[in-house]
PDB file of C-alpha atoms in Angstrom:
ATOM      1  CA  MET A   1       8.821   6.156  21.086  1.00 98.00           C
ATOM      2  CA  LYS A   2      11.033   5.033  18.207  1.00 99.00           C
ATOM      3  CA  LEU A   3       9.897   2.112  16.048  1.00 99.00           C
ATOM      4  CA  LEU A   4      12.058   0.057  13.706  1.00 99.00           C
ATOM      5  CA  ILE A   5       9.847  -1.204  10.892  1.00 99.00           C
ATOM      6  CA  THR A   6      11.311  -3.900   8.632  1.00 98.00           C
ATOM      7  CA  GLY A   7       9.818  -4.224   5.170  1.00 96.00           C
ATOM      8  CA  GLY A   8       8.457  -0.707   5.432  1.00 97.00           C
ATOM      9  CA  ALA A   9       8.464   0.009   1.691  1.00 96.00           C
ATOM     10  CA  GLY A  10       6.161  -2.886   0.836  1.00 94.00           C
ATOM     11  CA  PHE A  11       2.382  -2.615   0.651  1.00 94.00           C
ATOM     12  CA  ILE A  12       1.571  -3.620   4.229  1.00 96.00           C
ATOM     13  CA  GLY A  13       4.664  -2.097   5.819  1.00 97.00           C
ATOM     14  CA  SER A  14       4.300   1.285   4.122  1.00 97.00           C
ATOM     15  CA  ASN A  15       0.638   1.545   5.085  1.00 98.00           C
ATOM     16  CA  PHE A  16       1.607   0.753   8.676  1.00 98.00           C
ATOM     17  CA  VAL A  17       4.326   3.433   8.599  1.00 98.00           C
ATOM     18  CA  HIS A  18       1.836   6.021   7.276  1.00 98.00           C
ATOM     19  CA  HIS A  19      -0.677   5.023   9.966  1.00 98.00           C
ATOM     20  CA  ILE A  20       1.855   5.302  12.805  1.00 98.00           C
ATOM     21  CA  LEU A  21       3.163   8.703  11.722  1.00 98.00           C
ATOM     22  CA  LYS A  22      -0.362  10.053  11.198  1.00 98.00           C
ATOM     23  CA  THR A  23      -1.855   8.660  14.426  1.00 98.00           C
ATOM     24  CA  TYR A  24       1.003   9.087  16.901  1.00 98.00           C
ATOM     25  CA  PRO A  25       2.656  12.510  16.563  1.00 98.00           C
ATOM     26  CA  ASP A  26       5.330  11.712  19.156  1.00 98.00           C
ATOM     27  CA  TYR A  27       6.528   8.512  17.447  1.00 99.00           C
ATOM     28  CA  GLU A  28       9.538   8.239  15.159  1.00 99.00           C
ATOM     29  CA  VAL A  29      10.045   5.532  12.547  1.00 99.00           C
ATOM     30  CA  ILE A  30      13.232   3.917  11.287  1.00 99.00           C
ATOM     31  CA  ASN A  31      12.098   2.216   8.102  1.00 98.00           C
ATOM     32  CA  LEU A  32      14.334  -0.617   6.853  1.00 98.00           C
ATOM     33  CA  ASP A  33      13.750  -2.200   3.461  1.00 97.00           C
ATOM     34  CA  ALA A  34      15.996  -4.019   0.977  1.00 95.00           C
ATOM     35  CA  LEU A  35      13.930  -2.655  -1.933  1.00 94.00           C
ATOM     36  CA  THR A  36      13.686  -5.962  -3.739  1.00 89.00           C
ATOM     37  CA  TYR A  37      10.758  -6.763  -6.052  1.00 84.00           C
ATOM     38  CA  ALA A  38       8.127  -5.995  -3.374  1.00 83.00           C
ATOM     39  CA  GLY A  39       9.533  -2.763  -1.917  1.00 87.00           C
ATOM     40  CA  ASN A  40       8.729   0.493  -3.654  1.00 89.00           C
ATOM     41  CA  LEU A  41       9.936   3.946  -2.633  1.00 93.00           C
ATOM     42  CA  GLU A  42       6.843   5.434  -4.294  1.00 92.00           C
ATOM     43  CA  ASN A  43       4.922   4.078  -1.296  1.00 91.00           C
ATOM     44  CA  LEU A  44       6.964   6.440   0.904  1.00 94.00           C
ATOM     45  CA  LYS A  45       7.133   9.504  -1.348  1.00 95.00           C
ATOM     46  CA  GLU A  46       4.876  11.582   0.931  1.00 94.00           C
ATOM     47  CA  LEU A  47       7.256  10.961   3.842  1.00 95.00           C
ATOM     48  CA  GLU A  48      10.467  12.236   2.222  1.00 93.00           C
ATOM     49  CA  SER A  49      10.381  15.515   4.128  1.00 95.00           C
ATOM     50  CA  ASN A  50       8.989  14.095   7.380  1.00 98.00           C
ATOM     51  CA  PRO A  51      11.671  14.482  10.083  1.00 98.00           C
ATOM     52  CA  ARG A  52      10.105  11.631  12.089  1.00 98.00           C
ATOM     53  CA  HIS A  53      10.715   9.140   9.250  1.00 98.00           C
ATOM     54  CA  LYS A  54      14.180   7.778   8.484  1.00 98.00           C
ATOM     55  CA  PHE A  55      14.535   5.351   5.564  1.00 98.00           C
ATOM     56  CA  VAL A  56      17.407   2.857   5.556  1.00 98.00           C
ATOM     57  CA  LYS A  57      18.086   0.676   2.511  1.00 98.00           C
ATOM     58  CA  GLY A  58      19.363  -2.586   3.906  1.00 97.00           C
ATOM     59  CA  ASP A  59      18.790  -6.262   4.487  1.00 96.00           C
ATOM     60  CA  ILE A  60      17.604  -7.945   7.683  1.00 96.00           C
ATOM     61  CA  CYS A  61      20.330 -10.553   7.073  1.00 95.00           C
ATOM     62  CA  ASP A  62      22.994  -7.889   7.732  1.00 97.00           C
ATOM     63  CA  GLY A  63      23.730  -8.547  11.404  1.00 98.00           C
ATOM     64  CA  GLU A  64      25.822  -5.417  12.012  1.00 98.00           C
ATOM     65  CA  LEU A  65      23.162  -3.176  10.511  1.00 98.00           C
ATOM     66  CA  MET A  66      20.411  -4.864  12.506  1.00 98.00           C
ATOM     67  CA  ASP A  67      22.398  -4.579  15.757  1.00 98.00           C
ATOM     68  CA  ARG A  68      22.819  -0.847  15.180  1.00 98.00           C
ATOM     69  CA  LEU A  69      19.187  -0.203  14.224  1.00 99.00           C
ATOM     70  CA  VAL A  70      17.702  -2.345  17.004  1.00 98.00           C
ATOM     71  CA  ALA A  71      19.862  -0.468  19.530  1.00 98.00           C
ATOM     72  CA  GLU A  72      18.267   2.805  18.350  1.00 98.00           C
ATOM     73  CA  ALA A  73      14.684   1.510  18.588  1.00 98.00           C
ATOM     74  CA  ASP A  74      12.240   0.959  21.427  1.00 98.00           C
ATOM     75  CA  VAL A  75      10.078  -1.433  19.392  1.00 98.00           C
ATOM     76  CA  VAL A  76      10.621  -3.628  16.317  1.00 98.00           C
ATOM     77  CA  VAL A  77       7.731  -4.376  13.956  1.00 98.00           C
ATOM     78  CA  HIS A  78       8.714  -7.003  11.401  1.00 98.00           C
ATOM     79  CA  PHE A  79       7.067  -7.013   7.966  1.00 96.00           C
ATOM     80  CA  ALA A  80      10.104  -7.959   5.833  1.00 94.00           C
ATOM     81  CA  ALA A  81       9.385 -11.151   3.927  1.00 88.00           C
ATOM     82  CA  GLU A  82       9.689 -12.952   0.649  1.00 79.00           C
ATOM     83  CA  SER A  83       6.227 -13.461  -0.776  1.00 72.00           C
ATOM     84  CA  HIS A  84       7.259 -16.321  -3.052  1.00 66.00           C
ATOM     85  CA  VAL A  85       8.232 -19.615  -1.415  1.00 60.00           C
ATOM     86  CA  ASP A  86      10.961 -20.340  -3.965  1.00 63.00           C
ATOM     87  CA  ARG A  87      12.686 -17.030  -3.119  1.00 59.00           C
ATOM     88  CA  SER A  88      12.618 -17.668   0.627  1.00 53.00           C
ATOM     89  CA  ILE A  89      14.241 -21.111   0.548  1.00 55.00           C
TER      90      ILE A  89
END
């Protein structure tokens, strides 16, 4: 099974990615994050050499990118968000 995780470099998303890869050895993860103020590649450092983890720097507002990534995935888990109301308006 291949999962597309949005917001996978943030606190919640990265912990979910680690959990999935640790618990389900047959699963693959496409991890999409824009790496704004909340995303941090340090959260994914342990996964750099994991062949079941693919990191993509990108924005969920990029329709072409999302079309391509969703087509590759069996499941989408959406964690991408702006945590400050003024940034999400």
